[in-house]
Amino acid sequence: MRIERIELRSLVMPLRAGFETSFGRVASREMVIVALHADRLVGWGEAPVADRPHYSPETASTAMDVLAHHMAPAIVGRGFETPGQLLDAIAFVRGHHMARAALEWAWWDLDAKRRGISLAAALGAERERVPVGVSLGIPAGDDLGALLAEVHRRVEQGYHRVKLKIRPGFSREPVAAVRERWPELALCVDGNGGFRPEHTPELAALDPFDLLFIEQPLAHDDLLEHARLRRRIATPICLDESLSSPAALDAALALGSLDVINLKSGRVGGVSAARSILRTARERRVELWCGGMLETGIGRAAHVALAACPGFTQPGDLSASERYYEEDLVEPAFTLDADGCLRVPDGPGIGVEVRGDRLERATRRHLVIEP
Ligand code: OSB
Ligand code: MG
């Protein structure tokens, strides 16, 4: 199927509520949306970048640049029968995983639509619904009352697992407060690389609270210190930022740096890389769940399909559209059912309709690449 045209859009989507991590607070999200056009079909992909290089070195500007000047020109006007062929065509680009992932997801969506099957079916999904969790930011002003009210609301909505963002000085208190009120809740925390090895006592103080895991407490590029920390605390360690590729997972397993994997297709460089990590996790029997980056419904649809595949052992950071945005880009929006699950779309490709008017309204830059 020959790719006739590639559209790149850089968007700004206002978040319904500010989201604070150890990096700081954001009020909106910037992402890049890729549309591949072929045979009157459109394949969609999302690069979950941000306005600033906090979580990863990529931003909306770097993704637009590398897609427009390097990746898209290598693909437009050509046909690809397999994702491997597509990836080979852009293999000369080093890094830029989120930009690469957006292109690969768009190809998978397009190919599934051409075959008349759902993305979930194309990926080998087995579930029709996926149980989901919610990731809660640090409350404004570190207000514990506000945090408890937010946890209450999400537990009432039916979320299966709650993740709290923590940073040095804001860890034991929020965890103790939530645990006291919800002794049975599936609970975990995420440090987003904000702690240092010197904070080991602060992290060890979380041991009594029966957390599922501590996610990425230490630096984004430090597998060795995570292995050391893992031997000093009882709470399991989950890695996010550090697992930048299948090779990084192999290294982390060899070093003993983790117990649990947060799988984000953007971070690891696409669908094929994500599936490779999923295979390794199944072979090695490592816990794994689907991470999120506050995606719009485009990225969410892809991740819901992926999370329906065998090997996801815990509810992920896949929440309903309303948790993020007043108005999602897709219809129908993703909603929680009575059991705290999202339904896996079964229509062709991502299985949800991208609303052109909403996409247009959120667009800040729009580039069209033609042969
Ligand atoms: O560390 O998992 C993270 C959001 C943006 C960047 C990094 C992270 C997150 C989240 C939110 O935790 C997950 C979500 O609900 O999409
Ligand atoms: Mg994380």
Tab-separated table of C-alpha atoms and ligand atoms in Angstrom:
chain	number	residue	atom	x	y	z
A	1	MET	CA	0.000	0.000	0.000
A	2	ARG	CA	1.681	3.177	-1.236
A	3	ILE	CA	1.749	6.068	1.264
A	4	GLU	CA	0.434	8.999	-0.776
A	5	ARG	CA	0.622	11.787	1.762
A	6	ILE	CA	1.732	12.313	5.355
A	7	GLU	CA	0.191	14.943	7.610
A	8	LEU	CA	1.966	16.081	10.740
A	9	ARG	CA	0.206	18.136	13.372
A	10	SER	CA	1.522	19.613	16.543
A	11	LEU	CA	-1.355	20.073	19.018
A	12	VAL	CA	-2.021	21.784	22.310
A	13	MET	CA	-4.714	20.107	24.398
A	14	PRO	CA	-5.770	21.833	27.653
A	15	LEU	CA	-5.920	19.350	30.530
A	16	ARG	CA	-9.058	19.371	32.675
A	17	ALA	CA	-6.865	19.692	35.747
A	18	GLY	CA	-3.196	20.502	36.207
A	19	PHE	CA	-0.886	17.496	36.392
A	20	GLU	CA	2.107	17.688	38.733
A	21	THR	CA	5.037	15.283	38.887
A	22	SER	CA	8.553	15.585	40.282
A	23	PHE	CA	9.290	17.592	37.067
A	24	GLY	CA	6.736	20.287	37.855
A	25	ARG	CA	3.150	21.183	37.003
A	26	VAL	CA	1.541	21.333	33.533
A	27	ALA	CA	-1.854	22.763	32.535
A	28	SER	CA	-1.916	21.460	28.990
A	29	ARG	CA	-0.314	18.801	26.864
A	30	GLU	CA	1.468	19.072	23.540
A	31	MET	CA	1.541	16.072	21.265
A	32	VAL	CA	2.241	15.315	17.619
A	33	ILE	CA	-0.316	13.489	15.506
A	34	VAL	CA	0.678	11.645	12.328
A	35	ALA	CA	-1.814	10.810	9.592
A	36	LEU	CA	-0.764	8.441	6.782
A	37	HIS	CA	-2.969	8.597	3.686
A	38	ALA	CA	-3.292	5.709	1.239
A	39	ASP	CA	-6.156	4.377	-0.918
A	40	ARG	CA	-8.603	6.868	0.625
A	41	LEU	CA	-7.825	5.452	4.074
A	42	VAL	CA	-6.143	7.309	6.938
A	43	GLY	CA	-3.908	5.707	9.545
A	44	TRP	CA	-3.412	7.622	12.793
A	45	GLY	CA	-0.525	7.690	15.243
A	46	GLU	CA	0.336	9.830	18.273
A	47	ALA	CA	3.769	10.863	19.519
A	48	PRO	CA	3.234	11.493	23.256
A	49	VAL	CA	5.842	14.224	23.433
A	50	ALA	CA	5.565	17.336	25.582
A	51	ASP	CA	6.357	21.021	25.372
A	52	ARG	CA	9.537	20.560	27.388
A	53	PRO	CA	12.222	17.832	27.465
A	54	HIS	CA	11.430	16.715	31.016
A	55	TYR	CA	10.280	13.150	30.789
A	56	SER	CA	12.417	12.419	27.740
A	57	PRO	CA	14.680	14.466	25.458
A	58	GLU	CA	11.907	14.630	22.857
A	59	THR	CA	9.535	17.565	22.532
A	60	ALA	CA	6.785	18.509	20.089
A	61	SER	CA	9.353	20.582	18.150
A	62	THR	CA	11.934	17.812	17.892
A	63	ALA	CA	9.269	15.325	16.807
A	64	MET	CA	7.919	17.689	14.123
A	65	ASP	CA	11.453	18.367	12.912
A	66	VAL	CA	12.649	14.788	12.691
A	67	LEU	CA	9.371	13.580	11.188
A	68	ALA	CA	9.180	16.379	8.615
A	69	HIS	CA	12.824	16.443	7.558
A	70	HIS	CA	14.009	12.879	8.027
A	71	MET	CA	11.396	10.187	8.578
A	72	ALA	CA	8.426	11.257	6.438
A	73	PRO	CA	10.526	11.956	3.292
A	74	ALA	CA	11.973	8.427	3.567
A	75	ILE	CA	8.476	6.919	3.573
A	76	VAL	CA	6.182	9.043	1.437
A	77	GLY	CA	5.492	7.663	-2.042
A	78	ARG	CA	6.633	4.187	-1.024
A	79	GLY	CA	4.735	1.036	-0.079
A	80	PHE	CA	5.416	-1.193	2.913
A	81	GLU	CA	4.028	-4.674	3.378
A	82	THR	CA	5.303	-5.213	6.896
A	83	PRO	CA	6.156	-2.991	9.859
A	84	GLY	CA	9.733	-4.294	9.531
A	85	GLN	CA	10.001	-2.735	6.057
A	86	LEU	CA	8.735	0.576	7.382
A	87	LEU	CA	11.183	0.515	10.296
A	88	ASP	CA	14.059	-0.370	7.942
A	89	ALA	CA	13.275	2.735	5.879
A	90	ILE	CA	13.743	4.987	8.937
A	91	ALA	CA	16.443	2.945	10.657
A	92	PHE	CA	19.043	5.570	9.682
A	93	VAL	CA	17.500	7.890	12.303
A	94	ARG	CA	18.942	7.297	15.732
A	95	GLY	CA	16.697	7.849	18.761
A	96	HIS	CA	13.518	9.970	18.483
A	97	HIS	CA	11.483	7.018	19.736
A	98	MET	CA	8.195	8.844	20.168
A	99	ALA	CA	8.298	10.255	16.643
A	100	ARG	CA	9.137	6.780	15.317
A	101	ALA	CA	6.332	5.205	17.347
A	102	ALA	CA	3.761	7.648	15.951
A	103	LEU	CA	4.694	6.640	12.406
A	104	GLU	CA	4.654	2.941	13.210
A	105	TRP	CA	1.269	3.140	14.977
A	106	ALA	CA	-0.137	5.071	12.006
A	107	TRP	CA	1.082	2.312	9.698
A	108	TRP	CA	-0.505	-0.401	11.878
A	109	ASP	CA	-3.803	1.498	11.913
A	110	LEU	CA	-3.697	1.959	8.140
A	111	ASP	CA	-2.806	-1.675	7.513
A	112	ALA	CA	-5.554	-2.936	9.833
A	113	LYS	CA	-8.082	-0.687	8.063
A	114	ARG	CA	-6.912	-2.004	4.687
A	115	ARG	CA	-7.425	-5.556	5.938
A	116	GLY	CA	-10.788	-4.618	7.484
A	117	ILE	CA	-9.774	-5.804	10.947
A	118	SER	CA	-9.351	-4.064	14.274
A	119	LEU	CA	-5.971	-2.960	15.510
A	120	ALA	CA	-6.576	-5.260	18.486
A	121	ALA	CA	-7.028	-8.222	16.141
A	122	ALA	CA	-3.917	-7.222	14.153
A	123	LEU	CA	-1.907	-7.199	17.385
A	124	GLY	CA	-3.228	-10.579	18.560
A	125	ALA	CA	-5.375	-9.216	21.393
A	126	GLU	CA	-7.484	-11.671	23.343
A	127	ARG	CA	-9.504	-9.467	25.693
A	128	GLU	CA	-12.573	-7.423	24.851
A	129	ARG	CA	-12.153	-5.133	27.841
A	130	VAL	CA	-9.129	-4.051	29.833
A	131	PRO	CA	-9.113	-3.220	33.553
A	132	VAL	CA	-7.546	0.174	34.127
A	133	GLY	CA	-5.923	2.327	36.790
A	134	VAL	CA	-5.403	6.019	37.276
A	135	SER	CA	-2.273	8.109	37.798
A	136	LEU	CA	-2.811	11.071	40.128
A	137	GLY	CA	-0.516	14.073	40.117
A	138	ILE	CA	0.908	15.737	43.202
A	139	PRO	CA	-1.913	17.940	44.576
A	140	ALA	CA	-1.475	21.718	44.292
A	141	GLY	CA	0.322	22.960	47.384
A	142	ASP	CA	0.866	19.333	48.499
A	143	ASP	CA	-2.673	19.461	49.922
A	144	LEU	CA	-3.383	16.004	51.379
A	145	GLY	CA	-7.101	16.736	51.783
A	146	ALA	CA	-7.362	17.447	48.060
A	147	LEU	CA	-5.446	14.254	47.283
A	148	LEU	CA	-7.744	12.129	49.464
A	149	ALA	CA	-10.798	13.683	47.797
A	150	GLU	CA	-9.341	12.849	44.374
A	151	VAL	CA	-8.539	9.255	45.365
A	152	HIS	CA	-12.075	8.931	46.751
A	153	ARG	CA	-13.560	10.129	43.470
A	154	ARG	CA	-11.468	7.728	41.385
A	155	VAL	CA	-12.115	4.744	43.648
A	156	GLU	CA	-15.851	5.490	43.427
A	157	GLN	CA	-15.560	5.607	39.627
A	158	GLY	CA	-14.199	2.058	39.740
A	159	TYR	CA	-10.500	2.414	38.913
A	160	HIS	CA	-8.712	-0.813	39.733
A	161	ARG	CA	-5.456	0.718	40.855
A	162	VAL	CA	-4.277	4.149	41.974
A	163	LYS	CA	-0.818	5.570	41.303
A	164	LEU	CA	0.403	8.565	43.307
A	165	LYS	CA	3.150	10.835	42.054
A	166	ILE	CA	5.813	11.452	44.680
A	167	ARG	CA	8.955	13.561	45.029
A	168	PRO	CA	11.556	13.965	47.777
A	169	GLY	CA	9.705	15.341	50.797
A	170	PHE	CA	6.291	14.264	49.470
A	171	SER	CA	6.233	10.488	49.735
A	172	ARG	CA	5.531	8.862	53.095
A	173	GLU	CA	2.798	11.275	54.183
A	174	PRO	CA	0.509	10.936	51.136
A	175	VAL	CA	1.043	7.171	50.991
A	176	ALA	CA	0.284	6.740	54.709
A	177	ALA	CA	-2.838	8.917	54.424
A	178	VAL	CA	-4.226	7.027	51.432
A	179	ARG	CA	-3.330	3.641	52.889
A	180	GLU	CA	-4.980	4.411	56.186
A	181	ARG	CA	-8.276	5.218	54.513
A	182	TRP	CA	-8.112	2.446	51.854
A	183	PRO	CA	-6.264	-0.508	53.417
A	184	GLU	CA	-7.069	-2.853	50.504
A	185	LEU	CA	-6.589	-0.497	47.550
A	186	ALA	CA	-4.121	-1.575	44.856
A	187	LEU	CA	-1.721	1.331	45.315
A	188	CYS	CA	1.629	2.360	43.812
A	189	VAL	CA	3.834	5.447	43.492
A	190	ASP	CA	5.909	7.088	40.750
A	191	GLY	CA	9.002	9.215	41.440
A	192	ASN	CA	9.749	10.116	37.804
A	193	GLY	CA	13.458	9.954	38.492
A	194	GLY	CA	13.291	12.650	41.174
A	195	PHE	CA	15.110	10.759	43.943
A	196	ARG	CA	18.837	10.154	44.462
A	197	PRO	CA	20.590	7.192	46.097
A	198	GLU	CA	20.887	9.376	49.249
A	199	HIS	CA	17.087	9.216	49.508
A	200	THR	CA	17.166	5.444	50.121
A	201	PRO	CA	15.888	5.874	53.739
A	202	GLU	CA	12.929	7.950	52.491
A	203	LEU	CA	12.108	5.252	49.935
A	204	ALA	CA	12.593	2.447	52.486
A	205	ALA	CA	10.031	4.234	54.686
A	206	LEU	CA	7.403	3.205	52.110
A	207	ASP	CA	8.021	-0.492	52.807
A	208	PRO	CA	5.213	-0.898	55.411
A	209	PHE	CA	2.485	0.284	53.030
A	210	ASP	CA	2.132	-2.766	50.814
A	211	LEU	CA	2.645	-0.891	47.547
A	212	LEU	CA	2.497	-2.762	44.259
A	213	PHE	CA	5.731	-0.987	43.338
A	214	ILE	CA	7.743	2.214	43.314
A	215	GLU	CA	8.070	3.415	39.723
A	216	GLN	CA	11.309	4.998	38.498
A	217	PRO	CA	12.512	6.450	41.794
A	218	LEU	CA	16.061	7.175	40.529
A	219	ALA	CA	17.602	8.818	37.482
A	220	HIS	CA	16.242	8.020	34.028
A	221	ASP	CA	19.572	6.599	32.833
A	222	ASP	CA	20.723	4.709	35.906
A	223	LEU	CA	20.031	0.965	35.879
A	224	LEU	CA	22.857	0.181	38.285
A	225	GLU	CA	21.596	2.400	41.109
A	226	HIS	CA	18.121	0.905	40.700
A	227	ALA	CA	19.659	-2.561	41.110
A	228	ARG	CA	21.382	-1.396	44.311
A	229	LEU	CA	18.227	0.233	45.647
A	230	ARG	CA	16.209	-2.874	44.849
A	231	ARG	CA	18.420	-4.878	47.229
A	232	ARG	CA	17.904	-2.336	50.017
A	233	ILE	CA	14.136	-1.913	50.049
A	234	ALA	CA	11.236	-4.368	50.174
A	235	THR	CA	8.832	-2.605	47.789
A	236	PRO	CA	9.140	-3.931	44.218
A	237	ILE	CA	10.749	-1.607	41.666
A	238	CYS	CA	9.013	-0.734	38.411
A	239	LEU	CA	10.981	1.004	35.666
A	240	ASP	CA	9.563	3.554	33.252
A	241	GLU	CA	12.033	6.160	31.906
A	242	SER	CA	15.006	3.759	32.121
A	243	LEU	CA	13.447	1.144	29.835
A	244	SER	CA	14.147	2.977	26.609
A	245	SER	CA	14.375	-0.115	24.391
A	246	PRO	CA	14.243	-3.927	24.375
A	247	ALA	CA	18.025	-3.871	24.923
A	248	ALA	CA	17.584	-1.707	28.026
A	249	LEU	CA	15.156	-4.291	29.400
A	250	ASP	CA	17.710	-7.058	28.803
A	251	ALA	CA	20.302	-5.016	30.673
A	252	ALA	CA	17.886	-4.259	33.525
A	253	LEU	CA	17.048	-7.948	33.888
A	254	ALA	CA	20.723	-8.921	33.832
A	255	LEU	CA	21.529	-6.334	36.502
A	256	GLY	CA	18.479	-7.087	38.634
A	257	SER	CA	17.178	-3.521	38.386
A	258	LEU	CA	13.446	-4.215	38.313
A	259	ASP	CA	10.474	-6.342	39.332
A	260	VAL	CA	7.807	-4.711	37.147
A	261	ILE	CA	7.739	-3.158	33.668
A	262	ASN	CA	5.839	-0.014	32.695
A	263	LEU	CA	5.480	-0.516	28.929
A	264	LYS	CA	5.104	2.662	26.881
A	265	SER	CA	5.260	2.196	23.143
A	266	GLY	CA	6.434	5.774	22.554
A	267	ARG	CA	9.339	5.532	24.970
A	268	VAL	CA	10.619	2.235	23.557
A	269	GLY	CA	10.382	3.298	19.904
A	270	GLY	CA	7.171	1.824	18.586
A	271	VAL	CA	4.877	-1.129	18.219
A	272	SER	CA	7.475	-3.727	17.276
A	273	ALA	CA	9.774	-2.701	20.144
A	274	ALA	CA	6.825	-2.803	22.565
A	275	ARG	CA	5.837	-6.277	21.365
A	276	SER	CA	9.422	-7.460	21.744
A	277	ILE	CA	9.432	-6.282	25.375
A	278	LEU	CA	6.072	-7.956	25.905
A	279	ARG	CA	7.506	-11.237	24.590
A	280	THR	CA	10.512	-11.015	26.896
A	281	ALA	CA	8.290	-10.262	29.890
A	282	ARG	CA	6.127	-13.294	29.160
A	283	GLU	CA	9.139	-15.588	28.720
A	284	ARG	CA	10.777	-14.330	31.889
A	285	ARG	CA	7.481	-14.060	33.790
A	286	VAL	CA	7.977	-10.410	34.663
A	287	GLU	CA	5.009	-8.290	35.713
A	288	LEU	CA	4.080	-5.750	33.038
A	289	TRP	CA	1.426	-3.085	32.547
A	290	CYS	CA	0.633	-0.426	29.961
A	291	GLY	CA	1.895	3.049	30.782
A	292	GLY	CA	0.425	6.298	29.537
A	293	MET	CA	1.523	9.831	28.699
A	294	LEU	CA	-1.822	11.654	28.936
A	295	GLU	CA	-2.556	10.655	25.331
A	296	THR	CA	-5.550	11.779	23.325
A	297	GLY	CA	-8.008	9.128	22.168
A	298	ILE	CA	-5.726	8.344	19.210
A	299	GLY	CA	-2.882	7.072	21.373
A	300	ARG	CA	-5.347	5.682	23.894
A	301	ALA	CA	-7.112	3.536	21.278
A	302	ALA	CA	-3.757	2.059	20.264
A	303	HIS	CA	-2.783	1.354	23.861
A	304	VAL	CA	-6.132	-0.175	24.789
A	305	ALA	CA	-5.693	-2.574	21.848
A	306	LEU	CA	-2.130	-3.361	22.934
A	307	ALA	CA	-3.139	-3.852	26.587
A	308	ALA	CA	-5.702	-6.441	25.444
A	309	CYS	CA	-2.826	-8.721	24.369
A	310	PRO	CA	-1.597	-11.559	26.595
A	311	GLY	CA	1.205	-10.572	28.968
A	312	PHE	CA	-0.274	-7.488	30.660
A	313	THR	CA	-0.482	-8.611	34.276
A	314	GLN	CA	-1.613	-5.404	36.027
A	315	PRO	CA	-4.083	-2.594	35.243
A	316	GLY	CA	-2.316	0.216	33.396
A	317	ASP	CA	-2.297	4.017	33.319
A	318	LEU	CA	-5.139	3.924	30.811
A	319	SER	CA	-7.919	6.077	32.121
A	320	ALA	CA	-11.174	7.321	30.622
A	321	SER	CA	-11.017	10.312	28.248
A	322	GLU	CA	-12.760	12.545	30.821
A	323	ARG	CA	-9.884	12.089	33.270
A	324	TYR	CA	-7.678	14.045	30.857
A	325	TYR	CA	-9.652	16.200	28.442
A	326	GLU	CA	-12.949	18.064	28.313
A	327	GLU	CA	-13.331	16.949	24.742
A	328	ASP	CA	-11.271	14.055	23.405
A	329	LEU	CA	-10.239	14.024	19.742
A	330	VAL	CA	-12.112	10.804	19.086
A	331	GLU	CA	-15.630	9.570	19.141
A	332	PRO	CA	-16.844	7.693	20.988
A	333	ALA	CA	-14.724	8.890	23.905
A	334	PHE	CA	-13.264	6.206	26.173
A	335	THR	CA	-15.475	5.665	29.213
A	336	LEU	CA	-15.176	3.390	32.229
A	337	ASP	CA	-17.760	0.660	32.420
A	338	ALA	CA	-19.308	-0.502	35.693
A	339	ASP	CA	-16.338	-2.842	36.317
A	340	GLY	CA	-13.631	-0.217	35.873
A	341	CYS	CA	-12.703	-1.420	32.397
A	342	LEU	CA	-12.295	0.246	29.011
A	343	ARG	CA	-13.848	-1.559	26.063
A	344	VAL	CA	-11.403	-2.526	23.313
A	345	PRO	CA	-12.729	-1.010	20.059
A	346	ASP	CA	-13.615	-3.677	17.505
A	347	GLY	CA	-14.138	-1.525	14.407
A	348	PRO	CA	-11.445	-1.353	11.681
A	349	GLY	CA	-8.053	-0.051	12.835
A	350	ILE	CA	-8.116	2.055	16.009
A	351	GLY	CA	-11.904	1.641	15.885
A	352	VAL	CA	-12.764	5.192	16.895
A	353	GLU	CA	-13.497	8.196	14.672
A	354	VAL	CA	-11.071	11.117	14.750
A	355	ARG	CA	-13.124	14.327	14.868
A	356	GLY	CA	-11.621	16.605	12.209
A	357	ASP	CA	-13.097	19.772	13.746
A	358	ARG	CA	-11.575	19.098	17.157
A	359	LEU	CA	-8.240	18.135	15.632
A	360	GLU	CA	-8.221	21.383	13.650
A	361	ARG	CA	-9.034	23.467	16.730
A	362	ALA	CA	-6.147	21.938	18.714
A	363	THR	CA	-3.619	22.240	15.868
A	364	ARG	CA	-0.792	24.762	16.252
A	365	ARG	CA	1.395	23.608	13.336
A	366	HIS	CA	0.355	21.579	10.330
A	367	LEU	CA	2.726	20.146	7.735
A	368	VAL	CA	1.875	18.086	4.686
A	369	ILE	CA	4.570	15.884	3.173
A	370	GLU	CA	4.078	14.671	-0.392
A	371	PRO	CA	6.357	12.768	-2.755
B	1	OSB	O1	5.661	8.788	34.453
B	1	OSB	O2	4.069	7.558	33.872
B	1	OSB	C1	4.602	8.662	33.879
B	1	OSB	C2	2.276	11.259	32.327
B	1	OSB	C3	3.172	11.985	31.567
B	1	OSB	C4	4.502	11.659	31.598
B	1	OSB	C5	4.943	10.590	32.390
B	1	OSB	C6	4.046	9.847	33.138
B	1	OSB	C7	2.693	10.204	33.118
B	1	OSB	C8	1.688	9.542	33.933
B	1	OSB	C9	0.248	9.636	33.469
B	1	OSB	O3	1.923	8.983	34.968
B	1	OSB	C10	-0.233	8.373	32.885
B	1	OSB	C11	-1.531	8.542	32.138
B	1	OSB	O4	-2.579	8.477	32.767
B	1	OSB	O5	-1.490	8.717	30.906
B	2	MG	MG	6.230	6.916	35.169
